[in-house]
Coordinates of C-alpha atoms and ligand atoms in Angstrom, one line a residue:
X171 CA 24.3 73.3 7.7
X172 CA 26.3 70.3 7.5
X173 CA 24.0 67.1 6.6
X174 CA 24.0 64.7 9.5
X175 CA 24.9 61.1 8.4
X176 CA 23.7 58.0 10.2
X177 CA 24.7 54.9 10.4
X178 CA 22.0 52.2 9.4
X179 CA 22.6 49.0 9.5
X180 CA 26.1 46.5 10.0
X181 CA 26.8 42.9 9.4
X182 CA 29.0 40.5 8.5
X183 CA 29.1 37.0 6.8
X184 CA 32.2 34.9 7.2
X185 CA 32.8 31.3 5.4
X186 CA 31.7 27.8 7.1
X187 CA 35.1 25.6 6.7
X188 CA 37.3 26.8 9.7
X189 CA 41.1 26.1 9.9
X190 CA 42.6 25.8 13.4
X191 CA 46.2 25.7 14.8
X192 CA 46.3 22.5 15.4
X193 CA 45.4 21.7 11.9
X194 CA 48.0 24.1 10.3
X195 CA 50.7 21.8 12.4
X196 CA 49.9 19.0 9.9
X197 CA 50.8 21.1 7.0
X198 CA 53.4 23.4 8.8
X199 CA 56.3 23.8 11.3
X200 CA 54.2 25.4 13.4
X201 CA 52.0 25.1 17.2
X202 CA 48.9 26.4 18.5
X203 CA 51.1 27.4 21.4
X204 CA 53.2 29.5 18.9
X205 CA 50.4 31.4 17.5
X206 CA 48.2 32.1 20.2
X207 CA 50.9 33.2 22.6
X208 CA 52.6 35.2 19.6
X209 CA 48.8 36.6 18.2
X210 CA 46.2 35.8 19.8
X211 CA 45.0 33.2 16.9
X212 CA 42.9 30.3 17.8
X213 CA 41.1 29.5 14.4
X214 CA 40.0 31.0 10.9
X215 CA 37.6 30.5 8.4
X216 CA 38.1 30.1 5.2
X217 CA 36.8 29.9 1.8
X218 CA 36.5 26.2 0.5
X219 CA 35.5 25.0 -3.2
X220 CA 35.1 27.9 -5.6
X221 CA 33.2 30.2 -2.7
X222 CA 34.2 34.4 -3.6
X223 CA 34.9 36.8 -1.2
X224 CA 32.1 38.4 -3.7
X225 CA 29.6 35.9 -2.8
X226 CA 30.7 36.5 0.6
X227 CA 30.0 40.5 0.0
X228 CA 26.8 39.8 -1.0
X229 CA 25.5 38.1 1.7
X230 CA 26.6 40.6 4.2
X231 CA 25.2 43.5 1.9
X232 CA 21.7 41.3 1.7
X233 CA 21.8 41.2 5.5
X234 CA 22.3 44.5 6.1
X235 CA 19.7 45.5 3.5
X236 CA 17.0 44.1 6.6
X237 CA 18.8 45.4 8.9
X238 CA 18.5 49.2 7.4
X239 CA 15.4 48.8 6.4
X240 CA 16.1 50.4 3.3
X241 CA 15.6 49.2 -0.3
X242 CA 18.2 48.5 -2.6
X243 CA 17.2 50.9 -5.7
X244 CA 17.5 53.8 -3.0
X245 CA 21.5 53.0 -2.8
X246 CA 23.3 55.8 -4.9
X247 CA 26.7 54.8 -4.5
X248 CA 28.0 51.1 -3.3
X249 CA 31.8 51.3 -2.3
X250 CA 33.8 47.6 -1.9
X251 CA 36.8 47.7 -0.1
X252 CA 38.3 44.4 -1.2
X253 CA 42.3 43.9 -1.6
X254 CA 41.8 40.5 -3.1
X255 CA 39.0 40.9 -5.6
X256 CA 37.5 37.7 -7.0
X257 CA 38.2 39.6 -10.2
X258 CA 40.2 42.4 -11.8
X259 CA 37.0 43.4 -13.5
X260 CA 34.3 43.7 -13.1
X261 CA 34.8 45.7 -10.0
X262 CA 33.2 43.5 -6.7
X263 CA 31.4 46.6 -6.0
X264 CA 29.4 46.0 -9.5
X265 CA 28.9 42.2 -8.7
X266 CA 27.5 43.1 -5.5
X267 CA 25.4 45.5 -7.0
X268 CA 23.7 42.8 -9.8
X269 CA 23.4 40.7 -7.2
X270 CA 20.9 42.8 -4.6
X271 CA 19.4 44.8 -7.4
X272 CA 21.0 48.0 -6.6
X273 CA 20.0 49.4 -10.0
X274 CA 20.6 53.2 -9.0
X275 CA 24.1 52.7 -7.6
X276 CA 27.2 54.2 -8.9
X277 CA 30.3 51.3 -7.9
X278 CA 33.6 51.7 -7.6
X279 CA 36.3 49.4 -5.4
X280 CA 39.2 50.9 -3.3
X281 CA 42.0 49.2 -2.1
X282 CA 43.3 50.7 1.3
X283 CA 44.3 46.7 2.6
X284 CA 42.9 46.6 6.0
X285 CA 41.8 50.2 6.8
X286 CA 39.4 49.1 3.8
X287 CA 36.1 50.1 5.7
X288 CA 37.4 53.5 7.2
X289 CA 38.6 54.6 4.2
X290 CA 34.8 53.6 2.7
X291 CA 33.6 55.5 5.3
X292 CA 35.2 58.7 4.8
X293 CA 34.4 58.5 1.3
X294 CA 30.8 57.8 1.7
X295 CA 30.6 60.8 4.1
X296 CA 32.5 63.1 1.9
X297 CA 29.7 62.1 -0.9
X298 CA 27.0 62.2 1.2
X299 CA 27.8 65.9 3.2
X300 CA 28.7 67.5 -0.4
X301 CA 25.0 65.9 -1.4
X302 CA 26.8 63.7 -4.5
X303 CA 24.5 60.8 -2.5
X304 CA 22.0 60.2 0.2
X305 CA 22.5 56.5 0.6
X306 CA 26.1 54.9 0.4
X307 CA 27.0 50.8 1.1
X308 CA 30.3 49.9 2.4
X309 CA 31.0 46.3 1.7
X310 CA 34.2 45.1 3.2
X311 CA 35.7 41.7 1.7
X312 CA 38.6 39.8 1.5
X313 CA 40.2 36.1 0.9
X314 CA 43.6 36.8 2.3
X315 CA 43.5 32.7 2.5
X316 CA 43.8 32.9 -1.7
X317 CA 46.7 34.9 -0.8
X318 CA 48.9 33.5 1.0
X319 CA 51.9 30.8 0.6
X320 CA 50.6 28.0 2.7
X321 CA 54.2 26.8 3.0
X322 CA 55.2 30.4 4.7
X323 CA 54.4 29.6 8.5
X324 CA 55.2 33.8 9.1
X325 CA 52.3 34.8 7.3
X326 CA 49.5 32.0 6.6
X327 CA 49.0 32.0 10.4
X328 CA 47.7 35.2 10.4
X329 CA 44.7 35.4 8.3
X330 CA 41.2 34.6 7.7
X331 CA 38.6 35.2 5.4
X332 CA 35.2 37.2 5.6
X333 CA 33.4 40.2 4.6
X334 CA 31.5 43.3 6.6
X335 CA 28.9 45.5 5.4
X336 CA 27.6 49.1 6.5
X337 CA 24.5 50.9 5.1
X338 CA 25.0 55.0 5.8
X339 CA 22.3 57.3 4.9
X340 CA 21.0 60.6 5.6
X341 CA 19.8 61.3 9.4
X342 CA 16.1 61.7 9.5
X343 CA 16.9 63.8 13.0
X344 CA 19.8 65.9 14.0
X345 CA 22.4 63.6 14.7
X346 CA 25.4 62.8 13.1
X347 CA 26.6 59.2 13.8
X348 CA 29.7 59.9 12.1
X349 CA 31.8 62.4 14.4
X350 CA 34.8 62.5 13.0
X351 CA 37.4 60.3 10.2
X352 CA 40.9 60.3 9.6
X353 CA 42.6 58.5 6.8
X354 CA 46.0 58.6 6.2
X355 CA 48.6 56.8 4.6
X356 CA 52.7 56.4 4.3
X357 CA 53.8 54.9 0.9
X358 CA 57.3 55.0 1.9
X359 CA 56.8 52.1 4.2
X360 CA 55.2 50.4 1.3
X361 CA 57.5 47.4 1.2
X362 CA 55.9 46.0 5.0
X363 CA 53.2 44.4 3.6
X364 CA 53.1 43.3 -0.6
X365 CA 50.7 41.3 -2.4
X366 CA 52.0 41.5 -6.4
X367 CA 49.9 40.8 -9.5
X368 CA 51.6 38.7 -11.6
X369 CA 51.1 39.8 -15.3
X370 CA 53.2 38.6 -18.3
X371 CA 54.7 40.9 -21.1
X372 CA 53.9 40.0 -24.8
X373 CA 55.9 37.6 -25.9
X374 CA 57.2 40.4 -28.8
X375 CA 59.5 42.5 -25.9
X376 CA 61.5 41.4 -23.6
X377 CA 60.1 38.7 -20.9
X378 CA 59.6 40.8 -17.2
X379 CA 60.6 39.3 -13.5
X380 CA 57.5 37.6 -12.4
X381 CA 56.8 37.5 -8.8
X382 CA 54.6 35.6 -7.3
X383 CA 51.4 37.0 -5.9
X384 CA 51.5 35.8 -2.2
X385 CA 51.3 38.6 0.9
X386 CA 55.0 39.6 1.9
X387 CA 55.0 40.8 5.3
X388 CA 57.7 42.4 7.0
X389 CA 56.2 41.2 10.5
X390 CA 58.6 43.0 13.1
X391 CA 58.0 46.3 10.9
X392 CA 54.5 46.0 10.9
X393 CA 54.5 45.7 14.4
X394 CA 56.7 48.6 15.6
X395 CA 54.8 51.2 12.6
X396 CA 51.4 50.3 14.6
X397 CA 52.0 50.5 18.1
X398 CA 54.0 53.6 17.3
X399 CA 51.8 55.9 15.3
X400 CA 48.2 53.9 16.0
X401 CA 48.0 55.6 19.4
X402 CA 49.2 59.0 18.0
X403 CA 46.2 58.7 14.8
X404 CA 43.6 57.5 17.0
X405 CA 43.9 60.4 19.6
X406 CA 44.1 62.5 16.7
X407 CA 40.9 61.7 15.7
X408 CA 39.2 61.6 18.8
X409 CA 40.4 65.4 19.2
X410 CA 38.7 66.2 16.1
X411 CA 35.5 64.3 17.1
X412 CA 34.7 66.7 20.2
X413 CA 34.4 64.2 22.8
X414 CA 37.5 62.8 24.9
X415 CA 38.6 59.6 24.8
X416 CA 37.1 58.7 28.9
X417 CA 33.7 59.9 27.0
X418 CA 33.8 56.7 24.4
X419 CA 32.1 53.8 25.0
X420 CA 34.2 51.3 23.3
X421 CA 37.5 50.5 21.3
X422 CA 36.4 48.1 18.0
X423 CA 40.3 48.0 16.7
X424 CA 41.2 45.8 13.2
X425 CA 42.0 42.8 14.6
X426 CA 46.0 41.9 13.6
X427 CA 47.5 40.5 16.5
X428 CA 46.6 40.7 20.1
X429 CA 49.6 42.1 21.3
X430 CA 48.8 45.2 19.2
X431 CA 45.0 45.6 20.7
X432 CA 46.3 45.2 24.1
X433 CA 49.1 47.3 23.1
X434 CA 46.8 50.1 21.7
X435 CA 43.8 49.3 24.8
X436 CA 47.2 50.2 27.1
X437 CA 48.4 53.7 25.7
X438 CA 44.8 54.9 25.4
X439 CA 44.1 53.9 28.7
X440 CA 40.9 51.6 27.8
X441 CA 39.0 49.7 30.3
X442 CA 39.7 45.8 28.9
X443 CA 36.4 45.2 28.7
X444 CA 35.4 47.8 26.3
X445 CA 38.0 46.8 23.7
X446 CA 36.4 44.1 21.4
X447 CA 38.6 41.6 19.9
X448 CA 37.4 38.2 18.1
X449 CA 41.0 37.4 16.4
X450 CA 40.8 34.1 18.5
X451 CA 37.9 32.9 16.2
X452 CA 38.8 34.7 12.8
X453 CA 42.2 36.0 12.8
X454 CA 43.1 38.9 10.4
X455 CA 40.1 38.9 7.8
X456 CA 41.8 42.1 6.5
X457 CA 39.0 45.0 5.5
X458 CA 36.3 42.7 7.3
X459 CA 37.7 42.1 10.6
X460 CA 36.4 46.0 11.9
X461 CA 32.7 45.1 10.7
X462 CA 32.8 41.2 11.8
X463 CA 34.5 42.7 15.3
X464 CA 31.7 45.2 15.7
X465 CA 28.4 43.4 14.7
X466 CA 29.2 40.2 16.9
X467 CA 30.0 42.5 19.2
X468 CA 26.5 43.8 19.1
X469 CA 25.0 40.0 18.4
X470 CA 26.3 39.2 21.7
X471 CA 25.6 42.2 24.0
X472 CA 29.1 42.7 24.6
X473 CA 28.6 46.1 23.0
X474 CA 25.2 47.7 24.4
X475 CA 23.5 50.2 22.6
X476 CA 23.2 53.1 22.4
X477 CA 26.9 53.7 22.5
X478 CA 30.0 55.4 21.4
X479 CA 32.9 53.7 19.4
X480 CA 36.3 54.4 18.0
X481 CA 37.0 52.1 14.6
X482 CA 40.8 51.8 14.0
X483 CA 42.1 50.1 11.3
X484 CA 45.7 49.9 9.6
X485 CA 47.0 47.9 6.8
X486 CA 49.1 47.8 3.6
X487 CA 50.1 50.8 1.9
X488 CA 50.8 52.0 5.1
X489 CA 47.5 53.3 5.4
X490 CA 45.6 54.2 8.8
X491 CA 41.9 54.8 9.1
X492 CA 40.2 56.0 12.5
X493 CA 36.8 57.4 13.0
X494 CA 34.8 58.0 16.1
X495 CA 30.8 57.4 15.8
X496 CA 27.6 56.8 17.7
X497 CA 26.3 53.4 17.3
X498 CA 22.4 53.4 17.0
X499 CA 19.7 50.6 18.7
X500 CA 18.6 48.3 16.3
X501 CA 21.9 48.8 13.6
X502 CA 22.6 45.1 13.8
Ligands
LIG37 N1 55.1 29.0 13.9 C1 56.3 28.7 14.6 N2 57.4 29.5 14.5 C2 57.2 30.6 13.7 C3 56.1 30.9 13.0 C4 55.0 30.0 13.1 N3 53.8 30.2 12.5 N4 56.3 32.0 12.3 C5 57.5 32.4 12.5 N5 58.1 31.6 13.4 C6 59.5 31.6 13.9 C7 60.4 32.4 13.0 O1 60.9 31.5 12.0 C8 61.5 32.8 14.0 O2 62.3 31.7 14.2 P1 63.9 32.0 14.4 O3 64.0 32.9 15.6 O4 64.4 30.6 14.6 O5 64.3 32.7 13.2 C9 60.7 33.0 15.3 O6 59.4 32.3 15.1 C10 60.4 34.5 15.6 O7 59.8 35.1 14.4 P2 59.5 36.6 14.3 O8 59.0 36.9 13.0 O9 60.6 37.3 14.9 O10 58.2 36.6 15.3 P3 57.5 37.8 15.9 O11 57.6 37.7 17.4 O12 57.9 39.1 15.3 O13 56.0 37.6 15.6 C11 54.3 38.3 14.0 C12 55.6 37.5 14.2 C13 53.2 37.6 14.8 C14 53.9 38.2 12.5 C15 54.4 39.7 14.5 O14 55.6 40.3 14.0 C16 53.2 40.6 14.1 O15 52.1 40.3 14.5 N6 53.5 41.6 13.3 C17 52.4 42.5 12.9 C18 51.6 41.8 11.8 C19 50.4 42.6 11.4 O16 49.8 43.3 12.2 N7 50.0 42.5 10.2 C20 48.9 43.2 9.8 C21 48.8 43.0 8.4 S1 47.4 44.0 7.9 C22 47.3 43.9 6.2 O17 47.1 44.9 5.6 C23 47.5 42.6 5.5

């Protein structure tokens, strides 16, 4: 028999210095007009000072450590989905995991961009159904706003930081909140969306091309990949899942750019009001904008529990994650 996974706890943690529009215009070529008409962006946070996306991490996996209910030492396995890591090495999975105490967990990081949490999910059910784990944290967290060139209106516009963290453990009844995941990913449209290390040769051989390490984003590429094959991924998935899409409760898509939700809300035929979207107040936080989206969601009654839920992300790589799960009382 298949072992039923649930979902125990969500939450996110975002930084306190926010950014608006009309502050980028003093450093940029730019208007609030521009950017909310062309995105849906009204304001991000960011980190200020020498704040980490780890510390960041940490305080979302310390708040959904109450949430769950469940200790740290009973974690087996704590997964970080962080495309810009505070460092290299050690992993942010392994910080986190000093951090809360989580002295029985395996870490590792992935780096699937912005379909950062799916992809954690799918992992952390794969261990859990093949019995590898019982208990698995997902910490999704980024600092796109380390990223980025600040003198590159077409990009620094579009992103936030913050972090997202989900506790998933074995079911104590029958039911699996996890109904179905899809991950994929298309490497050939690789170039869309770049964020190089740099790294030097030694000084013995001959010097390389350095590049520098801010996000390269093909924008009108981006945009026609998602609202082209989104739709076709998520229905996917929702076929696999058993239900049909007028059966789920609520859309929670990454958040990118409005035009995409409303796009994606559209050609699944979603009632507006059951498609959550907070881009206005944190723009693309990357992995974390799925769990910030969701838990606020659930802060603020928007979403009601019990309830269904498709999670759709997409990001660099190309890579896609979709899964459709039941969303507990009390997870948040
Ligand atoms: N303020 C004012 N003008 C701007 C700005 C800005 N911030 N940025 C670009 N412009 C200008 C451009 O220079 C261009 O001017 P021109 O016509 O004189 O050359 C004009 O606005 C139009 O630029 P486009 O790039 O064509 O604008 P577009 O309508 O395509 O919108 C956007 C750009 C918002 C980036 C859109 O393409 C988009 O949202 N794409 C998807 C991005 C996305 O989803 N990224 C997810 C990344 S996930 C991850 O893994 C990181």
């Amino acid at each position: 028999m298949s072992i039923p996974i649930r979902i125990a706890g969500i939450s996110f943690q975002v930084p306190e210095a926010v950014v608006t529009n009309d502050d980028l215009t003093k450093i940029l070529d730019t208007s609030d007009e521009w950017i909310r008409t062309r995105t849906g962006i009204e304001r991000r946070h960011v980190l200020s000072g020498d704040e980490t996306a780890v510390e960041m991490g940490i305080k979302a996996a310390e708040k959904v450590l109450k949430t769950s209910k469940i200790s740290a030492d009973k974690i087996d396995f704590i997964i970080a989905a962080a495309s810009v890591e505070t460092h290299a090495y050690p992993s942010s999975a392994c910080e986190i995991q000093a951090a809360i105490g989580a002295v029985n967990a395996a870490c590792f990081d992935i780096t699937a961009a912005c379909s950062g949490l799916i992809y954690g999910m799918g992992i952390a059910r794969a261990l859990i159904k093949s019995e590898s784990a019982k208990t698995v944290l997902i910490v999704a967290t980024d600092a796109v706003s380390r990223c980025v060139d600040w003198t590159d209106r077409s990009t620094c516009v579009l992103f936030g930081d913050g972090a997202g963290a989900m506790m998933l453990t074995v079911s104590d009844d029958d039911q699996d909140d996890i109904l179905a995941v899809s991950l994929k990913a298309e490497g050939q449209f690789g170039d869309f969306i770049k964020m190089p290390i740099p790294g030097k040769n030694c000084p013995l051989v001959k010097p390389n091309t350095q590049e520098d390490m801010f996000v390269k984003m093909e924008g009108k590429e981006v945009y026609k990949y998602v609202v082209t094959k989104l739709p076709v991924y998520v229905e996917e998935c929702v076929e696999k899942s058993g239900l049909k899409m007028n059966e789920i409760d609520y859309l929670v898509p990454h958040q990118a750019n409005m035009r995409i939700i409303e796009a994606l809300e559209k050609r699944l035929e979603f009632n507006p009001e059951n498609v959550i979207s907070n881009i206005q107040e944190y723009a693309n936080t990357s992995a974390a904008s799925i769990p910030i989206a969701l838990t606020e969601a659930i802060h603020s009654g928007k979403i009601k529990l019990p309830a269904t839920a498709i999670l759709t992300g997409f990001g660099a790589g190309m890579t896609v994650g979709t899964t459709v799960v039941r969303l507990r009382e009390g997870i948040a």
